[in-house]
mmCIF file of C-alpha atoms in Angstrom:
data_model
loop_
_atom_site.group_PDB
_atom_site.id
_atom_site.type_symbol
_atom_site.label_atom_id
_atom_site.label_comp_id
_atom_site.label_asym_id
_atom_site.label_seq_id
_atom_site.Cartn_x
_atom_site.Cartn_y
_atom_site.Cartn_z
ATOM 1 C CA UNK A 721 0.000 0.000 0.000
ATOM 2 C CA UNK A 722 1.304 3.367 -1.136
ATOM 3 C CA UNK A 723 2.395 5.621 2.596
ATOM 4 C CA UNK A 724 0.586 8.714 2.312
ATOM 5 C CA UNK A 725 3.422 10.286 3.630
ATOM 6 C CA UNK A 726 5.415 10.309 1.119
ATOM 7 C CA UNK A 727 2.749 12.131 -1.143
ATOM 8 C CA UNK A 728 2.420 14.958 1.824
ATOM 9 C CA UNK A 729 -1.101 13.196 3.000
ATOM 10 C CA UNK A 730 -2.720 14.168 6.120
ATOM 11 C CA UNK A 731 -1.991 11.510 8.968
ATOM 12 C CA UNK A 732 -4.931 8.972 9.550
ATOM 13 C CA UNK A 733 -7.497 9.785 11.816
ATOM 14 C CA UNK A 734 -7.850 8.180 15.448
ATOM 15 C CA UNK A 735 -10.008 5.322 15.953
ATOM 16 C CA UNK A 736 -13.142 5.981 17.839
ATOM 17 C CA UNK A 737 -14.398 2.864 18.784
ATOM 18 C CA UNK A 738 -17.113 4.184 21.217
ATOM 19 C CA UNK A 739 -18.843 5.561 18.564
ATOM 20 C CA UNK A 740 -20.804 3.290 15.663
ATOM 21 C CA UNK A 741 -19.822 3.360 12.366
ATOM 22 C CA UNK A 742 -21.974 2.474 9.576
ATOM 23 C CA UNK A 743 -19.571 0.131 7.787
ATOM 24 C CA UNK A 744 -18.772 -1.397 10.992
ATOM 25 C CA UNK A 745 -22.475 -2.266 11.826
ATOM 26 C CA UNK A 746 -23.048 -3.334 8.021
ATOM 27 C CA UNK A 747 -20.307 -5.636 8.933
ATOM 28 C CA UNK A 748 -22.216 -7.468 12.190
ATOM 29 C CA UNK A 749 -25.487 -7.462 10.069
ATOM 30 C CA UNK A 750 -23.146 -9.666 7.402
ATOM 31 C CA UNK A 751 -21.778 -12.151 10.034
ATOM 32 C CA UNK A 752 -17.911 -10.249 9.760
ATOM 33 C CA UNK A 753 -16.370 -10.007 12.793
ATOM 34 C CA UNK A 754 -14.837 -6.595 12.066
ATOM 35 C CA UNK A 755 -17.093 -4.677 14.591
ATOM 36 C CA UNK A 756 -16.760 -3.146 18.479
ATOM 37 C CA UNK A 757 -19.702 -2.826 21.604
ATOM 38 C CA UNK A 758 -20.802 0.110 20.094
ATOM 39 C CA UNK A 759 -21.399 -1.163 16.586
ATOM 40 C CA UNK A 760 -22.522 -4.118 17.535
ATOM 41 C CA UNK A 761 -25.087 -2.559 20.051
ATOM 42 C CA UNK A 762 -26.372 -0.284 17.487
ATOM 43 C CA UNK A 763 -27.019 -2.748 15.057
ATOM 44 C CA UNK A 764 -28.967 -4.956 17.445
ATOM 45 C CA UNK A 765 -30.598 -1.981 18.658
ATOM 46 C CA UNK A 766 -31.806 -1.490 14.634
ATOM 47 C CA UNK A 767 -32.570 -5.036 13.711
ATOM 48 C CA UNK A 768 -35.046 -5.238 16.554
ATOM 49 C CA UNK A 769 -36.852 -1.938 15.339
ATOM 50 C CA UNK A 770 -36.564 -3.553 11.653
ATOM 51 C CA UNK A 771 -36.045 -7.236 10.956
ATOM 52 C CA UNK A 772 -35.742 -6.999 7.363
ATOM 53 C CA UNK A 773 -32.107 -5.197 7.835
ATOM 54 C CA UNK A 774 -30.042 -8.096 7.345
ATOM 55 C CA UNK A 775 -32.439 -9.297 4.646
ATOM 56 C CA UNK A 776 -31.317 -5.778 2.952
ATOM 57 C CA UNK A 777 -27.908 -6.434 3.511
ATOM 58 C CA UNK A 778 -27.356 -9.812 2.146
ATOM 59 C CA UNK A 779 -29.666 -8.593 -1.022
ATOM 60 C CA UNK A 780 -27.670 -5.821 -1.312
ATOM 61 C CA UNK A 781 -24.376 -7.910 -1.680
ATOM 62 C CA UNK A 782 -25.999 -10.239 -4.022
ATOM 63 C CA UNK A 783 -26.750 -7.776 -6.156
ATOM 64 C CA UNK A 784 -23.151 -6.442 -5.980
ATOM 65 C CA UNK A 785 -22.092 -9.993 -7.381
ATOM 66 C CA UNK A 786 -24.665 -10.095 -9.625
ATOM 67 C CA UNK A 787 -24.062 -6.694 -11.218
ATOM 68 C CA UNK A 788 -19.880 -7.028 -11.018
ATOM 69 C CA UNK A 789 -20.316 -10.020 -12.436
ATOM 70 C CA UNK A 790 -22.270 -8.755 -15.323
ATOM 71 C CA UNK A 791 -20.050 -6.152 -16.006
ATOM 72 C CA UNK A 792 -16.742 -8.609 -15.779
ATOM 73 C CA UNK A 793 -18.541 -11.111 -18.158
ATOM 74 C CA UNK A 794 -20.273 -9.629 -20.351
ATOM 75 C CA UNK A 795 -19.781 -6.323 -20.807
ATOM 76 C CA UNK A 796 -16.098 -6.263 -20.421
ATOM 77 C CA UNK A 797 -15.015 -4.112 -18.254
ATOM 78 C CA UNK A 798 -11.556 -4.292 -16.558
ATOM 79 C CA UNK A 799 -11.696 -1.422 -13.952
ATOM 80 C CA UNK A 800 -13.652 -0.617 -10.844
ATOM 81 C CA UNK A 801 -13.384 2.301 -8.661
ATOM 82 C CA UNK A 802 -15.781 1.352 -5.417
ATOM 83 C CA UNK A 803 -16.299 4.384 -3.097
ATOM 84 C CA UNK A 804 -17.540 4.234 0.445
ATOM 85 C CA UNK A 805 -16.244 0.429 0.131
ATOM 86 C CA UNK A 806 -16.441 -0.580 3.762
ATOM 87 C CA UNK A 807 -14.976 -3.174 5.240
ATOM 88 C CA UNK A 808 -14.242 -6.631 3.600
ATOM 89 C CA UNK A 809 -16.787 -9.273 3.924
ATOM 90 C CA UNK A 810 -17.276 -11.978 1.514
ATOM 91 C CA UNK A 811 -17.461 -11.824 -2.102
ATOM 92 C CA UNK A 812 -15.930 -8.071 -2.547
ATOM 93 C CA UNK A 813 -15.788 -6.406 -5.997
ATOM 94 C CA UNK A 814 -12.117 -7.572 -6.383
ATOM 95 C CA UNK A 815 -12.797 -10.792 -5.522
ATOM 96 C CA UNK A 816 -15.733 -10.986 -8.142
ATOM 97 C CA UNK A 817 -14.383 -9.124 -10.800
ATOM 98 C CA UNK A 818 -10.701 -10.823 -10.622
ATOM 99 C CA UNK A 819 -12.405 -14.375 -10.671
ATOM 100 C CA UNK A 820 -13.832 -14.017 -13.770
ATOM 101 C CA UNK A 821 -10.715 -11.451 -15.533
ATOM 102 C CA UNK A 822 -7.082 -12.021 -13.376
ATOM 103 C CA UNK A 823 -5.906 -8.814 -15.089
ATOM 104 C CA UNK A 824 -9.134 -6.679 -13.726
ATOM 105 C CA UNK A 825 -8.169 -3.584 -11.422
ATOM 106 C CA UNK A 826 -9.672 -2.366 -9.061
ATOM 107 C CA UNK A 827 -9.378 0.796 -6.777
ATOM 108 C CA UNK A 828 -11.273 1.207 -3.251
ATOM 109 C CA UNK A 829 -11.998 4.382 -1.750
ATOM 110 C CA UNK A 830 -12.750 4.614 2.203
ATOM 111 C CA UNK A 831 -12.494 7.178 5.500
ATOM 112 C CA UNK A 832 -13.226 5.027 8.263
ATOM 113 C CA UNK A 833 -9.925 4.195 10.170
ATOM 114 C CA UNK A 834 -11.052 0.985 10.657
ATOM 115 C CA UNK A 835 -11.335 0.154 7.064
ATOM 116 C CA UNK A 836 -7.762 1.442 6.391
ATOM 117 C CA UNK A 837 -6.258 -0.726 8.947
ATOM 118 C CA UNK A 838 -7.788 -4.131 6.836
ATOM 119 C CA UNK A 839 -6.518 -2.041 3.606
ATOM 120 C CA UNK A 840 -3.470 -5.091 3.059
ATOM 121 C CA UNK A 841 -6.629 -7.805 3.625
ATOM 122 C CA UNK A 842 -8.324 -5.596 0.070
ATOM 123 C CA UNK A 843 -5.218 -5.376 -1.743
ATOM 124 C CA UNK A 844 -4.988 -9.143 -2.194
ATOM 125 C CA UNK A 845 -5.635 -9.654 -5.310
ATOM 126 C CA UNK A 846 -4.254 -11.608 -8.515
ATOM 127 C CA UNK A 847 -0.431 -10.631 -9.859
ATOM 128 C CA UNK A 848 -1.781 -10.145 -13.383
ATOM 129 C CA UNK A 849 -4.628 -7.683 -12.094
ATOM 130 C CA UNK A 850 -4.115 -4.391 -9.567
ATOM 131 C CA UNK A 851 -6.205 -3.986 -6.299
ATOM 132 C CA UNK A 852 -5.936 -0.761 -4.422
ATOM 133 C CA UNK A 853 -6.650 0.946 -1.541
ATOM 134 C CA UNK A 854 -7.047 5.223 -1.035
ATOM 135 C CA UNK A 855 -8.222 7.102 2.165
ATOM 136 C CA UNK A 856 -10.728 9.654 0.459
ATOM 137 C CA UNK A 857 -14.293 10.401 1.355
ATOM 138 C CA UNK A 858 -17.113 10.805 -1.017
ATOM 139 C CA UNK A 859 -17.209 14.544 -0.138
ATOM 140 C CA UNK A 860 -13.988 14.886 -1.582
ATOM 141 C CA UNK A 861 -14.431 13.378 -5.685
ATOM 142 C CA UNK A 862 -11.493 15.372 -6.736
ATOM 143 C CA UNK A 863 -8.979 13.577 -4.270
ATOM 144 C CA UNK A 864 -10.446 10.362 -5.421
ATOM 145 C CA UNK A 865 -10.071 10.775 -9.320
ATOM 146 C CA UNK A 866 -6.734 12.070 -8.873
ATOM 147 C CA UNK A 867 -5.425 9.683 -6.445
ATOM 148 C CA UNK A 868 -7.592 6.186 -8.479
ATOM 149 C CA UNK A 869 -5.535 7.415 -11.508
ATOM 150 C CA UNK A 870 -2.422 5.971 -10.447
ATOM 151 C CA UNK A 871 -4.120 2.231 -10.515
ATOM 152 C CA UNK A 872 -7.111 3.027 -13.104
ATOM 153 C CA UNK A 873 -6.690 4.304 -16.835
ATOM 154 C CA UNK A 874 -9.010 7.243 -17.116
ATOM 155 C CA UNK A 875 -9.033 6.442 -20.916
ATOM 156 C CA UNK A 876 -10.744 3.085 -20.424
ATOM 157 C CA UNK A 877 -14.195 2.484 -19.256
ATOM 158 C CA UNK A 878 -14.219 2.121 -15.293
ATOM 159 C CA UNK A 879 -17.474 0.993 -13.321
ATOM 160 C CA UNK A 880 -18.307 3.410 -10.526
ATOM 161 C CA UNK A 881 -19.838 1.598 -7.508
ATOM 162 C CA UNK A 882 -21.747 3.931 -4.879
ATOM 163 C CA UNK A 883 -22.930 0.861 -2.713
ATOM 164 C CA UNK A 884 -25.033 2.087 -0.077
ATOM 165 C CA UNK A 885 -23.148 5.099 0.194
ATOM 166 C CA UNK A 886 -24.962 8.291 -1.179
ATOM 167 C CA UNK A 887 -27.355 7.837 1.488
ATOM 168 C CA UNK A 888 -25.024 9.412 3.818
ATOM 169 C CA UNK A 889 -25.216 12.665 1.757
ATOM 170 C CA UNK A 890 -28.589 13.721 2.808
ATOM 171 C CA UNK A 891 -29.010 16.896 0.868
ATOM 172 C CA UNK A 892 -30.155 15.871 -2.509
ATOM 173 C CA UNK A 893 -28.518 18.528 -4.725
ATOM 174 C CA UNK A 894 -25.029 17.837 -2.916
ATOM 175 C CA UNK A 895 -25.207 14.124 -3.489
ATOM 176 C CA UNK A 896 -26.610 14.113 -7.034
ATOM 177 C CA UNK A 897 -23.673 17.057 -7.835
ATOM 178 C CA UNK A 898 -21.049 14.746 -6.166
ATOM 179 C CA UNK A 899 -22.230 11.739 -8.227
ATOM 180 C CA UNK A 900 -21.856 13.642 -11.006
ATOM 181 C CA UNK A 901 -18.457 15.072 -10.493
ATOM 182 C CA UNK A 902 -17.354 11.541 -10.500
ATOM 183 C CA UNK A 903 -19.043 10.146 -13.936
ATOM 184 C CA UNK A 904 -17.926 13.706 -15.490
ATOM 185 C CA UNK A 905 -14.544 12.233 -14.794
ATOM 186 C CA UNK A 906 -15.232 8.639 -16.518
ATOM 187 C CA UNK A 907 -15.191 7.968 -20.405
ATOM 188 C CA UNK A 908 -17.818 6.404 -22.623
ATOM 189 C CA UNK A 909 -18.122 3.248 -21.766
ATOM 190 C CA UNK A 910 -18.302 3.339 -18.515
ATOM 191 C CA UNK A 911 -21.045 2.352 -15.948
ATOM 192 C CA UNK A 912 -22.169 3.903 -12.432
ATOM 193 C CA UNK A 913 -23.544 0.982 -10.101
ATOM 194 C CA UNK A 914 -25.448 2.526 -7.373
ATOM 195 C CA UNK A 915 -27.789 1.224 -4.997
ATOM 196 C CA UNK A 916 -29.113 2.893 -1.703
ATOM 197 C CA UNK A 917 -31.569 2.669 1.138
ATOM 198 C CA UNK A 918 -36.226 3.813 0.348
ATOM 199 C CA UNK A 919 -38.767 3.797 2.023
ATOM 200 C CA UNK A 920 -41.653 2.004 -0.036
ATOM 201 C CA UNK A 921 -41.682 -1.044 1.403
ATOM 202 C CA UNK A 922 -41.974 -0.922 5.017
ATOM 203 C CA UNK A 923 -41.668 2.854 5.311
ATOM 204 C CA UNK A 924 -42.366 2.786 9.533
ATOM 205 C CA UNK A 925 -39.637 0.305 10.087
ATOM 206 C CA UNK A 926 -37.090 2.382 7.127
ATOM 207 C CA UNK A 927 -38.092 5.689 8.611
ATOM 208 C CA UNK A 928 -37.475 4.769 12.375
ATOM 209 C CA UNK A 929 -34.211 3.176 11.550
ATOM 210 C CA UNK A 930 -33.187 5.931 9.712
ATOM 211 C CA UNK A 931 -33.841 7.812 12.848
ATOM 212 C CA UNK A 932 -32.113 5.519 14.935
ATOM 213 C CA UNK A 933 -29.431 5.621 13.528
ATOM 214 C CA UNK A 934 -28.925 9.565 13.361
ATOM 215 C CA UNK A 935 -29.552 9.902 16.991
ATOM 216 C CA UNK A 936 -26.565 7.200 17.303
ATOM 217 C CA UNK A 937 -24.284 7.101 14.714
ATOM 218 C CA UNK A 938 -21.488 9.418 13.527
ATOM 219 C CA UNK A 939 -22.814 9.447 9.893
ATOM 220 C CA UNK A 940 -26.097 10.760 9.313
ATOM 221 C CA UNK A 941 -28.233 8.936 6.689
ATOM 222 C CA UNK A 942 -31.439 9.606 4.193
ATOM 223 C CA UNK A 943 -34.167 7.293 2.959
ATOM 224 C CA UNK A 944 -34.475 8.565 -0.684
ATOM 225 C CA UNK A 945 -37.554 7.185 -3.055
ATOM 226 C CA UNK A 946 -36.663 5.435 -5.999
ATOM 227 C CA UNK A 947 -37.672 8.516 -8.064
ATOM 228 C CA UNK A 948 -34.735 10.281 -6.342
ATOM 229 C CA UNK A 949 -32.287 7.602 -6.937
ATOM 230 C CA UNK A 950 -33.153 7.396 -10.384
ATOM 231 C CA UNK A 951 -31.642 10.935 -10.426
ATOM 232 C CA UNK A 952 -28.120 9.519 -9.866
ATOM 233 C CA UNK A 953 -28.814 7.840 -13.671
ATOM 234 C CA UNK A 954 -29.819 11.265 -15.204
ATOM 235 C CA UNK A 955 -28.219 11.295 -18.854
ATOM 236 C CA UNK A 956 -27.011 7.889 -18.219
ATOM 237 C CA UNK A 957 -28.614 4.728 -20.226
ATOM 238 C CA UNK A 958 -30.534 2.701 -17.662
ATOM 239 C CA UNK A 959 -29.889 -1.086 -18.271
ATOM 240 C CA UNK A 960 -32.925 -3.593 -18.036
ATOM 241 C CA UNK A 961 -34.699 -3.344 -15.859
ATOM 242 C CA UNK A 962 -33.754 -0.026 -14.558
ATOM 243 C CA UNK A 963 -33.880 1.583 -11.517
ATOM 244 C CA UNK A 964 -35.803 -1.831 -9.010
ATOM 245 C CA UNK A 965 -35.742 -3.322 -5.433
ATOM 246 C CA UNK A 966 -31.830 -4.852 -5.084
ATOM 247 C CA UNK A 967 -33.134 -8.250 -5.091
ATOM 248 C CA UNK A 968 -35.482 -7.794 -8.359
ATOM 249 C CA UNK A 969 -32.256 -6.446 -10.333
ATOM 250 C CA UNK A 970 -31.493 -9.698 -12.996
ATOM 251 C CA UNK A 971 -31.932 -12.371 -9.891
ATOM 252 C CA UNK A 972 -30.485 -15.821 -10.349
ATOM 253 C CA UNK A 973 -33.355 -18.498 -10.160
ATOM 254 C CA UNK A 974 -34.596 -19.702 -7.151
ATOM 255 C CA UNK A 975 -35.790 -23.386 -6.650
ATOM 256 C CA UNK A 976 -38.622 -22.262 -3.893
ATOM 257 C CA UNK A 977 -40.642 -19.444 -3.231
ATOM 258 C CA UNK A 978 -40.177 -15.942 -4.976
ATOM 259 C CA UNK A 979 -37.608 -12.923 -5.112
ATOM 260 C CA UNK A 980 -38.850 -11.069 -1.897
ATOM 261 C CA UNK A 981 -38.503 -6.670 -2.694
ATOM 262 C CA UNK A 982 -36.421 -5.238 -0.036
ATOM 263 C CA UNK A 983 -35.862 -1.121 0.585
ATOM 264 C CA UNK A 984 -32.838 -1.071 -0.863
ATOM 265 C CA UNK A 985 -33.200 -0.056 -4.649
ATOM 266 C CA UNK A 986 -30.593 0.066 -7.103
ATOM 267 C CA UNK A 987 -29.676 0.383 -10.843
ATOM 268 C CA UNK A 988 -26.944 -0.084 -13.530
ATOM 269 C CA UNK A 989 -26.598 2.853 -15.639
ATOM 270 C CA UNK A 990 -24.111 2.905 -18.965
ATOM 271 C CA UNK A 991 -22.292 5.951 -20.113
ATOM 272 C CA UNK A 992 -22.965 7.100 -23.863
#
């Protein structure tokens, strides 16, 4: 992993491990064992107030495999820059991508000082391929383009993956400008994945998380509709079948039962 200090970085923040962190609690929900008291109190606090949370979360990744895999397979594409990346669970978008193309590279983009300190568990990744690690917030898209172009080739199509993330940006015009900023920076080609947390499906249980957590957590978070997230996709081409519940996004086939919507929605949108 590249030191920071020898490109005149700031030093990392200080762990604060009385206070919850979102990635840390998406962690517990996920079975990882990447997590303190405070997370892990939190997140029980939240999955007794909503009990479809860890239904969310495993949907969620699914669709992250599902939609990397996609991309890897048939589309083509070789590079993924994954912002607000969290902390490694199973089946991360290096893993994915890499399985499927060795020579795939990857760049992940975190703030949480937790998440840096597992940085050497994401950068293992095939030789033929590249899987790296920068300390940049979604707040700051400039510091991420310039510091993803050392690993990614700007003049290739990249995916964009905003997993769960824009939700911490809870005015509208400041995400959706921020989202922007970063496909401005991508060439044709390229694709934003983007999912993110509504509140159409079980709106009392959404809404009172949502408030849970901001009364607890260091991060503050926003339901959006899925109207609003299919603002992220604006003068992007929406790929079938658009802008959908994570687990009704191109789900593999299940032997019993039916594909169950969860309040997470998401979509896969292609740059013209």
């Amino acid at each position: 992993m590249t030191d920071d200090r020898a490109h005149g970085h700031a030093p990392q923040p200080q762990l604060d491990t009385s206070v919850p962190q979102s990635a840390r609690v998406w962690n517990y929900w996920l079975g990882g064992k990447d997590n303190y008291p405070s997370d892990r109190a939190v997140g029980d606090h939240i999955r007794r107030t909503n009990p479809h949370i860890v239904e969310i979360a495993v949907a969620a990744r699914a669709f992250l495999v599902r939609a990397v895999t996609h991309l890897t397979r048939d589309v083509g594409i070789r590079q993924f820059l994954d912002v607000g990346t969290g902390l490694p669970t199973a089946n991360n978008t290096h893993e994915v991508a890499q399985a499927i193309a060795p020579d795939a590279r990857i760049v992940y983009s975190d703030h949480d000082p937790l998440v840096l300190a597992h940085a050497r568990a994401l950068l293992v990744g095939t030789d033929e391929g590249a899987t790296d690690y920068i300390d940049a917030d979604l707040r700051e898209p400039d510091v991420i383009l310039s510091r993803a172009a050392r690993t990614l080739d700007f003049g290739q199509p990249i995916a964009l993956m905003l997993m769960g993330v824009v939700g911490h940006i809870t005015d509208d015009e400041e995400a959706y400008s921020l989202v922007r900023r970063l496909v401005a920076a991508l060439p044709p080609g390229s694709h934003l994945v983007l999912y993110d947390d509504t509140n159409v499906i079980h709106p009392e249980t959404m809404n009172e998380m949502t408030r849970s957590w901001n009364e607890t957590g260091q991060n503050p978070r926003v339901n959006r509709t899925p109207e609003k997230i299919a603002g992220f996709f604006e003068g992007l081409e929406l790929l079938d079948p658009g802008v959908v519940s994570v687990s009704r996004w191109r789900p593999d086939p299940i032997e019993v039962g039916e594909t169950v919507e969860v309040d997470d929605f998401c979509g896969v949108g292609r740059k013209p």
